[in-house]
PDB file of C-alpha atoms in Angstrom:
ATOM      1  CA  MET A 151     -31.152  14.852 -37.596  1.00  0.00           C
ATOM      2  CA  PRO A 152     -28.771  12.261 -36.071  1.00  0.00           C
ATOM      3  CA  GLU A 153     -29.088   8.661 -37.085  1.00  0.00           C
ATOM      4  CA  LYS A 154     -30.876   6.506 -34.521  1.00  0.00           C
ATOM      5  CA  ARG A 155     -30.195   2.870 -33.685  1.00  0.00           C
ATOM      6  CA  MET A 156     -31.821   0.370 -31.382  1.00  0.00           C
ATOM      7  CA  VAL A 157     -30.003  -1.377 -28.529  1.00  0.00           C
ATOM      8  CA  ILE A 158     -31.545  -4.434 -26.956  1.00  0.00           C
ATOM      9  CA  VAL A 159     -30.897  -4.625 -23.228  1.00  0.00           C
ATOM     10  CA  PRO A 160     -32.313  -6.761 -20.441  1.00  0.00           C
ATOM     11  CA  ALA A 161     -35.550  -5.579 -18.838  1.00  0.00           C
ATOM     12  CA  GLU A 162     -33.812  -5.305 -15.455  1.00  0.00           C
ATOM     13  CA  LEU A 163     -31.347  -2.780 -16.895  1.00  0.00           C
ATOM     14  CA  VAL A 164     -34.183  -0.717 -18.394  1.00  0.00           C
ATOM     15  CA  ARG A 165     -35.888  -0.725 -14.974  1.00  0.00           C
ATOM     16  CA  LYS A 166     -32.668   0.556 -13.307  1.00  0.00           C
ATOM     17  CA  ILE A 167     -32.325   3.280 -15.932  1.00  0.00           C
ATOM     18  CA  ASP A 168     -35.927   4.403 -15.438  1.00  0.00           C
ATOM     19  CA  GLU A 169     -35.582   4.440 -11.644  1.00  0.00           C
ATOM     20  CA  ASN A 170     -32.457   6.608 -11.681  1.00  0.00           C
ATOM     21  CA  ARG A 171     -32.777   8.952 -14.672  1.00  0.00           C
ATOM     22  CA  GLY A 172     -34.998  11.548 -13.032  1.00  0.00           C
ATOM     23  CA  ASP A 173     -36.298  14.105 -15.606  1.00  0.00           C
ATOM     24  CA  MET A 174     -33.861  12.998 -18.333  1.00  0.00           C
ATOM     25  CA  ASN A 175     -34.980  10.758 -21.146  1.00  0.00           C
ATOM     26  CA  GLN A 176     -33.369   7.338 -21.474  1.00  0.00           C
ATOM     27  CA  ALA A 177     -31.002   8.300 -24.293  1.00  0.00           C
ATOM     28  CA  ASP A 178     -29.711  11.420 -22.499  1.00  0.00           C
ATOM     29  CA  PHE A 179     -29.242   9.475 -19.269  1.00  0.00           C
ATOM     30  CA  ILE A 180     -27.253   6.709 -20.969  1.00  0.00           C
ATOM     31  CA  GLU A 181     -25.145   9.282 -22.828  1.00  0.00           C
ATOM     32  CA  PHE A 182     -24.495  11.099 -19.538  1.00  0.00           C
ATOM     33  CA  LEU A 183     -23.388   7.861 -17.858  1.00  0.00           C
ATOM     34  CA  ILE A 184     -21.072   6.924 -20.719  1.00  0.00           C
ATOM     35  CA  ASP A 185     -19.546  10.407 -20.904  1.00  0.00           C
ATOM     36  CA  SER A 186     -18.967  10.594 -17.157  1.00  0.00           C
ATOM     37  CA  ARG A 187     -17.356   7.156 -17.150  1.00  0.00           C
ATOM     38  CA  LEU A 188     -15.064   7.877 -20.093  1.00  0.00           C
ATOM     39  CA  LYS A 189     -13.890  11.303 -18.943  1.00  0.00           C
ATOM     40  CA  GLU A 190     -10.451  11.666 -17.385  1.00  0.00           C
ATOM     41  CA  GLU A 191     -10.131  11.297 -13.647  1.00  0.00           C
ATOM     42  CA  PRO A 192     -11.120  14.489 -11.845  1.00  0.00           C
ATOM     43  CA  LYS A 193      -8.340  16.705 -10.525  1.00  0.00           C
ATOM     44  CA  GLU A 194      -9.385  15.884  -6.967  1.00  0.00           C
ATOM     45  CA  LYS A 195      -8.350  12.262  -7.380  1.00  0.00           C
ATOM     46  CA  LYS A 196      -5.059  13.177  -9.039  1.00  0.00           C
ATOM     47  CA  GLU A 197      -4.148  15.600  -6.261  1.00  0.00           C
ATOM     48  CA  THR A 198      -5.033  13.322  -3.368  1.00  0.00           C
ATOM     49  CA  THR A 199      -1.775  11.404  -3.261  1.00  0.00           C
ATOM     50  CA  SER A 200      -1.041  10.086   0.187  1.00  0.00           C
ATOM     51  CA  TYR A 201       2.419  10.499   1.633  1.00  0.00           C
ATOM     52  CA  ALA A 202       4.009   8.923   4.670  1.00  0.00           C
ATOM     53  CA  THR A 203       4.368  11.123   7.734  1.00  0.00           C
ATOM     54  CA  LYS A 204       7.586  11.526   9.711  1.00  0.00           C
ATOM     55  CA  GLU A 205       6.224   9.293  12.461  1.00  0.00           C
ATOM     56  CA  GLU A 206       5.335   6.572   9.974  1.00  0.00           C
ATOM     57  CA  LEU A 207       8.819   6.728   8.438  1.00  0.00           C
ATOM     58  CA  ARG A 208      10.487   6.564  11.849  1.00  0.00           C
ATOM     59  CA  SER A 209       8.319   3.649  12.836  1.00  0.00           C
ATOM     60  CA  PHE A 210       9.082   1.910   9.539  1.00  0.00           C
ATOM     61  CA  GLU A 211      12.804   2.466  10.114  1.00  0.00           C
ATOM     62  CA  GLN A 212      12.563   0.955  13.587  1.00  0.00           C
ATOM     63  CA  ASP A 213      10.680  -2.059  12.256  1.00  0.00           C
ATOM     64  CA  ILE A 214      13.321  -2.614   9.569  1.00  0.00           C
ATOM     65  CA  LYS A 215      16.053  -2.390  12.192  1.00  0.00           C
ATOM     66  CA  LYS A 216      14.213  -4.965  14.300  1.00  0.00           C
ATOM     67  CA  LEU A 217      13.961  -7.225  11.269  1.00  0.00           C
ATOM     68  CA  LEU A 218      17.684  -6.877  10.558  1.00  0.00           C
ATOM     69  CA  LYS A 219      18.452  -7.545  14.210  1.00  0.00           C
ATOM     70  CA  GLY A 220      16.366 -10.709  14.000  1.00  0.00           C
ATOM     71  CA  PHE A 221      18.385 -11.856  10.977  1.00  0.00           C
ATOM     72  CA  LEU A 222      21.649 -11.097  12.748  1.00  0.00           C
ATOM     73  CA  ASP A 223      20.500 -12.968  15.867  1.00  0.00           C
ATOM     74  CA  PHE A 224      19.575 -15.951  13.724  1.00  0.00           C
ATOM     75  CA  PHE A 225      22.888 -16.064  11.884  1.00  0.00           C
ATOM     76  CA  VAL A 226      24.902 -15.582  15.050  1.00  0.00           C
ATOM     77  CA  ALA A 227      22.988 -18.378  16.757  1.00  0.00           C
ATOM     78  CA  TYR A 228      23.338 -20.543  13.650  1.00  0.00           C
ATOM     79  CA  GLY A 229      27.086 -19.928  13.570  1.00  0.00           C
ATOM     80  CA  MET A 230      27.354 -20.894  17.233  1.00  0.00           C
ATOM     81  CA  GLU A 231      25.380 -24.072  16.599  1.00  0.00           C
ATOM     82  CA  LEU A 232      27.905 -25.143  13.994  1.00  0.00           C
ATOM     83  CA  GLY A 233      30.423 -25.355  16.789  1.00  0.00           C
ATOM     84  CA  LYS A 234      33.122 -23.052  15.542  1.00  0.00           C
ATOM     85  CA  THR A 235      35.598 -22.634  18.365  1.00  0.00           C
ATOM     86  CA  THR A 236      37.729 -19.878  16.886  1.00  0.00           C
ATOM     87  CA  ILE A 237      36.405 -16.333  16.978  1.00  0.00           C
ATOM     88  CA  SER A 238      37.104 -14.592  13.707  1.00  0.00           C
ATOM     89  CA  PRO A 239      37.400 -10.822  13.242  1.00  0.00           C
ATOM     90  CA  GLU A 240      34.253 -10.910  11.109  1.00  0.00           C
ATOM     91  CA  PHE A 241      32.351 -12.419  14.011  1.00  0.00           C
ATOM     92  CA  GLU A 242      33.628  -9.714  16.362  1.00  0.00           C
ATOM     93  CA  GLU A 243      32.580  -7.028  13.876  1.00  0.00           C
ATOM     94  CA  LEU A 244      29.153  -8.609  13.459  1.00  0.00           C
ATOM     95  CA  THR A 245      28.714  -8.807  17.233  1.00  0.00           C
ATOM     96  CA  SER A 246      29.642  -5.149  17.692  1.00  0.00           C
ATOM     97  CA  LYS A 247      27.198  -4.106  14.956  1.00  0.00           C
ATOM     98  CA  LEU A 248      24.509  -6.181  16.622  1.00  0.00           C
ATOM     99  CA  HIS A 249      25.091  -4.459  19.969  1.00  0.00           C
ATOM    100  CA  ILE A 250      25.032  -1.008  18.350  1.00  0.00           C
ATOM    101  CA  LEU A 251      21.799  -1.854  16.571  1.00  0.00           C
ATOM    102  CA  GLU A 252      20.292  -3.155  19.805  1.00  0.00           C
ATOM    103  CA  LYS A 253      21.207   0.052  21.667  1.00  0.00           C
ATOM    104  CA  ASP A 254      19.808   2.156  18.818  1.00  0.00           C
ATOM    105  CA  LEU A 255      16.526   0.266  18.905  1.00  0.00           C
ATOM    106  CA  GLY A 256      16.215   0.601  22.652  1.00  0.00           C
ATOM    107  CA  SER A 257      16.759   4.372  22.743  1.00  0.00           C
ATOM    108  CA  ALA A 258      14.746   5.465  19.701  1.00  0.00           C
ATOM    109  CA  GLU A 259      11.664   3.297  20.023  1.00  0.00           C
ATOM    110  CA  PRO A 260       8.502   5.186  21.064  1.00  0.00           C
ATOM    111  CA  GLU A 261       6.179   3.207  23.289  1.00  0.00           C
ATOM    112  CA  GLY A 262       2.981   1.836  21.758  1.00  0.00           C
ATOM    113  CA  LYS A 263       3.596   3.015  18.195  1.00  0.00           C
ATOM    114  CA  LYS A 264       3.926   0.474  15.441  1.00  0.00           C
ATOM    115  CA  ALA A 265       3.932   0.829  11.674  1.00  0.00           C
ATOM    116  CA  THR A 266       2.058  -1.532   9.455  1.00  0.00           C
ATOM    117  CA  ILE A 267       2.854  -2.042   5.808  1.00  0.00           C
ATOM    118  CA  LYS A 268       0.227  -2.937   3.246  1.00  0.00           C
ATOM    119  CA  TRP A 269       1.536  -4.749   0.211  1.00  0.00           C
ATOM    120  CA  LYS A 270      -0.452  -4.823  -2.968  1.00  0.00           C
TER     121      LYS A 270
END
């Protein structure tokens, strides 16, 4: 016969156990709860990994391009505010990249679709 011990718990907890145990006795119910809590995650949870769809990836790509365009616009405007009068080759290259990015955003952007990113 297994050794028995006594556990002192609040009366409210005993009331919850009695309300939810059904036909099981208190010891079996508590053992069931502990075993179910300590078991490994069921296969269903392990297999339900969510992946991004093609549309979500495209939308994310467009949002990143918009963000990069915003940075480029800022730095171009900031450079102009400094009052540089000479146009360097780097500036010309940056301007051409900005125009290419702007054309790319205009042609590939679907109307009304926007990706949102949740950070943890």
